[in-house]
mmCIF file of N, CA and C in Angstrom:
data_model
loop_
_atom_site.group_PDB
_atom_site.id
_atom_site.type_symbol
_atom_site.label_atom_id
_atom_site.label_comp_id
_atom_site.label_asym_id
_atom_site.label_seq_id
_atom_site.Cartn_x
_atom_site.Cartn_y
_atom_site.Cartn_z
ATOM 1 N N MET A 1 32.440 26.584 7.344
ATOM 2 C CA MET A 1 31.514 25.715 7.957
ATOM 3 C C MET A 1 30.036 26.187 7.660
ATOM 4 N N MET A 2 29.874 27.429 7.913
ATOM 5 C CA MET A 2 28.446 27.939 7.736
ATOM 6 C C MET A 2 28.143 28.068 6.194
ATOM 7 N N ASP A 3 29.150 28.188 5.352
ATOM 8 C CA ASP A 3 29.025 28.198 3.947
ATOM 9 C C ASP A 3 28.366 26.837 3.533
ATOM 10 N N ALA A 4 28.939 25.736 3.907
ATOM 11 C CA ALA A 4 28.586 24.361 3.619
ATOM 12 C C ALA A 4 27.091 24.091 4.021
ATOM 13 N N VAL A 5 26.873 24.555 5.200
ATOM 14 C CA VAL A 5 25.462 24.251 5.732
ATOM 15 C C VAL A 5 24.393 25.060 5.009
ATOM 16 N N MET A 6 24.757 26.290 4.659
ATOM 17 C CA MET A 6 23.852 27.173 3.756
ATOM 18 C C MET A 6 23.598 26.552 2.334
ATOM 19 N N ARG A 7 24.732 26.072 1.838
ATOM 20 C CA ARG A 7 24.691 25.488 0.395
ATOM 21 C C ARG A 7 23.816 24.202 0.528
ATOM 22 N N SER A 8 23.997 23.367 1.451
ATOM 23 C CA SER A 8 23.158 22.133 1.594
ATOM 24 C C SER A 8 21.669 22.433 1.817
ATOM 25 N N LEU A 9 21.488 23.484 2.654
ATOM 26 C CA LEU A 9 19.972 23.795 2.765
ATOM 27 C C LEU A 9 19.414 24.358 1.617
ATOM 28 N N LEU A 10 20.143 25.225 0.770
ATOM 29 C CA LEU A 10 19.709 25.803 -0.508
ATOM 30 C C LEU A 10 19.376 24.583 -1.611
ATOM 31 N N LEU A 11 20.456 23.613 -1.484
ATOM 32 C CA LEU A 11 20.154 22.503 -2.473
ATOM 33 C C LEU A 11 18.954 21.563 -2.035
ATOM 34 N N MET A 12 18.759 21.347 -0.702
ATOM 35 C CA MET A 12 17.586 20.626 -0.304
ATOM 36 C C MET A 12 16.278 21.493 -0.730
ATOM 37 N N GLY A 13 16.268 22.712 -0.493
ATOM 38 C CA GLY A 13 15.128 23.536 -0.832
ATOM 39 C C GLY A 13 14.848 23.377 -2.324
ATOM 40 N N VAL A 14 15.922 23.613 -3.062
ATOM 41 C CA VAL A 14 15.714 23.404 -4.614
ATOM 42 C C VAL A 14 15.062 22.084 -5.029
ATOM 43 N N LEU A 15 15.584 21.020 -4.343
ATOM 44 C CA LEU A 15 15.076 19.691 -4.771
ATOM 45 C C LEU A 15 13.710 19.438 -4.259
ATOM 46 N N LEU A 16 13.381 19.909 -3.094
ATOM 47 C CA LEU A 16 11.999 19.831 -2.555
ATOM 48 C C LEU A 16 10.938 20.592 -3.484
ATOM 49 N N ILE A 17 11.389 21.850 -3.830
ATOM 50 C CA ILE A 17 10.365 22.628 -4.711
ATOM 51 C C ILE A 17 10.333 21.894 -6.115
ATOM 52 N N SER A 18 11.437 21.430 -6.691
ATOM 53 C CA SER A 18 11.261 20.722 -8.073
ATOM 54 C C SER A 18 10.503 19.383 -7.833
ATOM 55 N N ALA A 19 10.731 18.753 -6.797
ATOM 56 C CA ALA A 19 9.929 17.509 -6.632
ATOM 57 C C ALA A 19 8.481 17.613 -6.597
ATOM 58 N N CYS A 20 8.036 18.711 -5.807
ATOM 59 C CA CYS A 20 6.628 19.028 -5.515
ATOM 60 C C CYS A 20 6.054 19.386 -6.769
ATOM 61 N N SER A 21 6.686 20.339 -7.461
ATOM 62 C CA SER A 21 5.999 20.918 -8.675
ATOM 63 C C SER A 21 5.967 19.944 -9.936
ATOM 64 N N SER A 22 6.820 19.066 -9.975
ATOM 65 C CA SER A 22 6.906 18.076 -11.085
ATOM 66 C C SER A 22 5.787 16.920 -10.913
ATOM 67 N N GLY A 23 5.559 16.690 -9.587
ATOM 68 C CA GLY A 23 4.612 15.508 -9.282
ATOM 69 C C GLY A 23 3.200 15.833 -9.255
ATOM 70 N N HIS A 24 2.715 17.006 -9.671
ATOM 71 C CA HIS A 24 1.301 17.407 -9.552
ATOM 72 C C HIS A 24 0.608 16.804 -10.758
ATOM 73 N N LYS A 25 -0.547 16.200 -10.393
ATOM 74 C CA LYS A 25 -1.479 15.525 -11.461
ATOM 75 C C LYS A 25 -2.898 15.879 -11.021
ATOM 76 N N PRO A 26 -3.695 16.075 -11.977
ATOM 77 C CA PRO A 26 -5.151 16.325 -11.503
ATOM 78 C C PRO A 26 -5.789 15.077 -10.869
ATOM 79 N N PRO A 27 -6.898 15.356 -10.002
ATOM 80 C CA PRO A 27 -7.500 14.323 -9.266
ATOM 81 C C PRO A 27 -8.244 13.377 -10.316
ATOM 82 N N PRO A 28 -8.422 12.087 -9.980
ATOM 83 C CA PRO A 28 -9.038 11.167 -10.911
ATOM 84 C C PRO A 28 -10.432 11.559 -11.158
ATOM 85 N N GLU A 29 -10.984 11.077 -12.288
ATOM 86 C CA GLU A 29 -12.345 11.305 -12.589
ATOM 87 C C GLU A 29 -13.270 10.400 -11.774
ATOM 88 N N PRO A 30 -14.507 10.784 -11.328
ATOM 89 C CA PRO A 30 -15.350 9.946 -10.527
ATOM 90 C C PRO A 30 -15.825 8.686 -11.425
ATOM 91 N N ASP A 31 -16.093 7.610 -10.627
ATOM 92 C CA ASP A 31 -16.497 6.282 -11.414
ATOM 93 C C ASP A 31 -18.088 6.488 -11.369
ATOM 94 N N TRP A 32 -18.816 6.742 -12.509
ATOM 95 C CA TRP A 32 -20.082 6.876 -12.654
ATOM 96 C C TRP A 32 -20.825 5.439 -13.041
ATOM 97 N N SER A 33 -20.054 4.412 -13.124
ATOM 98 C CA SER A 33 -20.500 3.086 -13.596
ATOM 99 C C SER A 33 -21.645 2.484 -12.666
ATOM 100 N N ASN A 34 -21.655 2.859 -11.357
ATOM 101 C CA ASN A 34 -22.672 2.236 -10.371
ATOM 102 C C ASN A 34 -23.816 3.172 -10.167
ATOM 103 N N THR A 35 -23.964 4.299 -10.808
ATOM 104 C CA THR A 35 -25.073 5.126 -10.501
ATOM 105 C C THR A 35 -26.387 4.554 -11.038
ATOM 106 N N VAL A 36 -27.531 5.004 -10.402
ATOM 107 C CA VAL A 36 -28.761 4.409 -10.764
ATOM 108 C C VAL A 36 -29.462 5.659 -11.645
ATOM 109 N N PRO A 37 -30.104 5.166 -12.740
ATOM 110 C CA PRO A 37 -30.826 6.320 -13.399
ATOM 111 C C PRO A 37 -32.129 6.607 -12.744
ATOM 112 N N VAL A 38 -32.133 7.695 -12.214
ATOM 113 C CA VAL A 38 -33.272 8.161 -11.289
ATOM 114 C C VAL A 38 -34.671 8.104 -11.927
ATOM 115 N N ASN A 39 -34.725 8.525 -13.207
ATOM 116 C CA ASN A 39 -36.069 8.544 -13.798
ATOM 117 C C ASN A 39 -36.586 7.261 -14.123
ATOM 118 N N LYS A 40 -35.738 6.240 -14.008
ATOM 119 C CA LYS A 40 -36.328 4.770 -14.205
ATOM 120 C C LYS A 40 -36.773 4.222 -12.967
ATOM 121 N N THR A 41 -36.404 4.806 -11.792
ATOM 122 C CA THR A 41 -36.796 4.235 -10.490
ATOM 123 C C THR A 41 -37.987 4.795 -9.965
ATOM 124 N N ILE A 42 -38.425 5.894 -10.504
ATOM 125 C CA ILE A 42 -39.714 6.535 -9.918
ATOM 126 C C ILE A 42 -40.853 5.771 -10.574
ATOM 127 N N PRO A 43 -41.853 5.413 -9.779
ATOM 128 C CA PRO A 43 -43.071 4.771 -10.503
ATOM 129 C C PRO A 43 -43.661 5.761 -11.445
ATOM 130 N N VAL A 44 -44.370 5.078 -12.418
ATOM 131 C CA VAL A 44 -44.985 6.048 -13.423
ATOM 132 C C VAL A 44 -46.110 6.863 -12.947
ATOM 133 N N ASP A 45 -46.866 6.297 -12.076
ATOM 134 C CA ASP A 45 -48.024 7.244 -11.480
ATOM 135 C C ASP A 45 -47.404 8.403 -10.553
ATOM 136 N N THR A 46 -46.341 8.327 -10.127
ATOM 137 C CA THR A 46 -45.748 9.413 -9.438
ATOM 138 C C THR A 46 -44.886 10.441 -10.214
ATOM 139 N N GLN A 47 -44.594 10.249 -11.500
ATOM 140 C CA GLN A 47 -43.951 11.130 -12.430
ATOM 141 C C GLN A 47 -44.967 12.086 -12.939
ATOM 142 N N GLY A 48 -44.373 13.164 -13.254
ATOM 143 C CA GLY A 48 -45.144 14.287 -13.950
ATOM 144 C C GLY A 48 -45.054 15.542 -13.180
ATOM 145 N N GLY A 49 -45.872 16.458 -13.709
ATOM 146 C CA GLY A 49 -45.792 17.833 -13.095
ATOM 147 C C GLY A 49 -46.526 17.959 -11.793
ATOM 148 N N ALA A 50 -46.244 19.030 -10.998
ATOM 149 C CA ALA A 50 -46.907 19.276 -9.710
ATOM 150 C C ALA A 50 -48.304 19.736 -9.861
ATOM 151 N N ASN A 51 -48.719 20.260 -10.951
ATOM 152 C CA ASN A 51 -50.046 20.869 -11.129
ATOM 153 C C ASN A 51 -50.924 19.863 -11.760
ATOM 154 N N GLU A 52 -50.606 18.632 -12.014
ATOM 155 C CA GLU A 52 -51.544 17.800 -12.675
ATOM 156 C C GLU A 52 -52.552 17.186 -11.594
ATOM 157 N N SER A 53 -53.803 16.984 -12.050
ATOM 158 C CA SER A 53 -54.747 16.334 -11.071
ATOM 159 C C SER A 53 -55.247 15.021 -11.510
#
């Protein structure tokens, strides 16, 4: 009886490990299509260096 229980637990462990390791995929890439080009949204008179007068 104990041998059958141990065998079934071992089989479940092997199946669980193999299922987890084979299903790994990298995270999706971010969607950059809605981003705003920052340099085009700043007014021209405020663009420039900090030392300009």
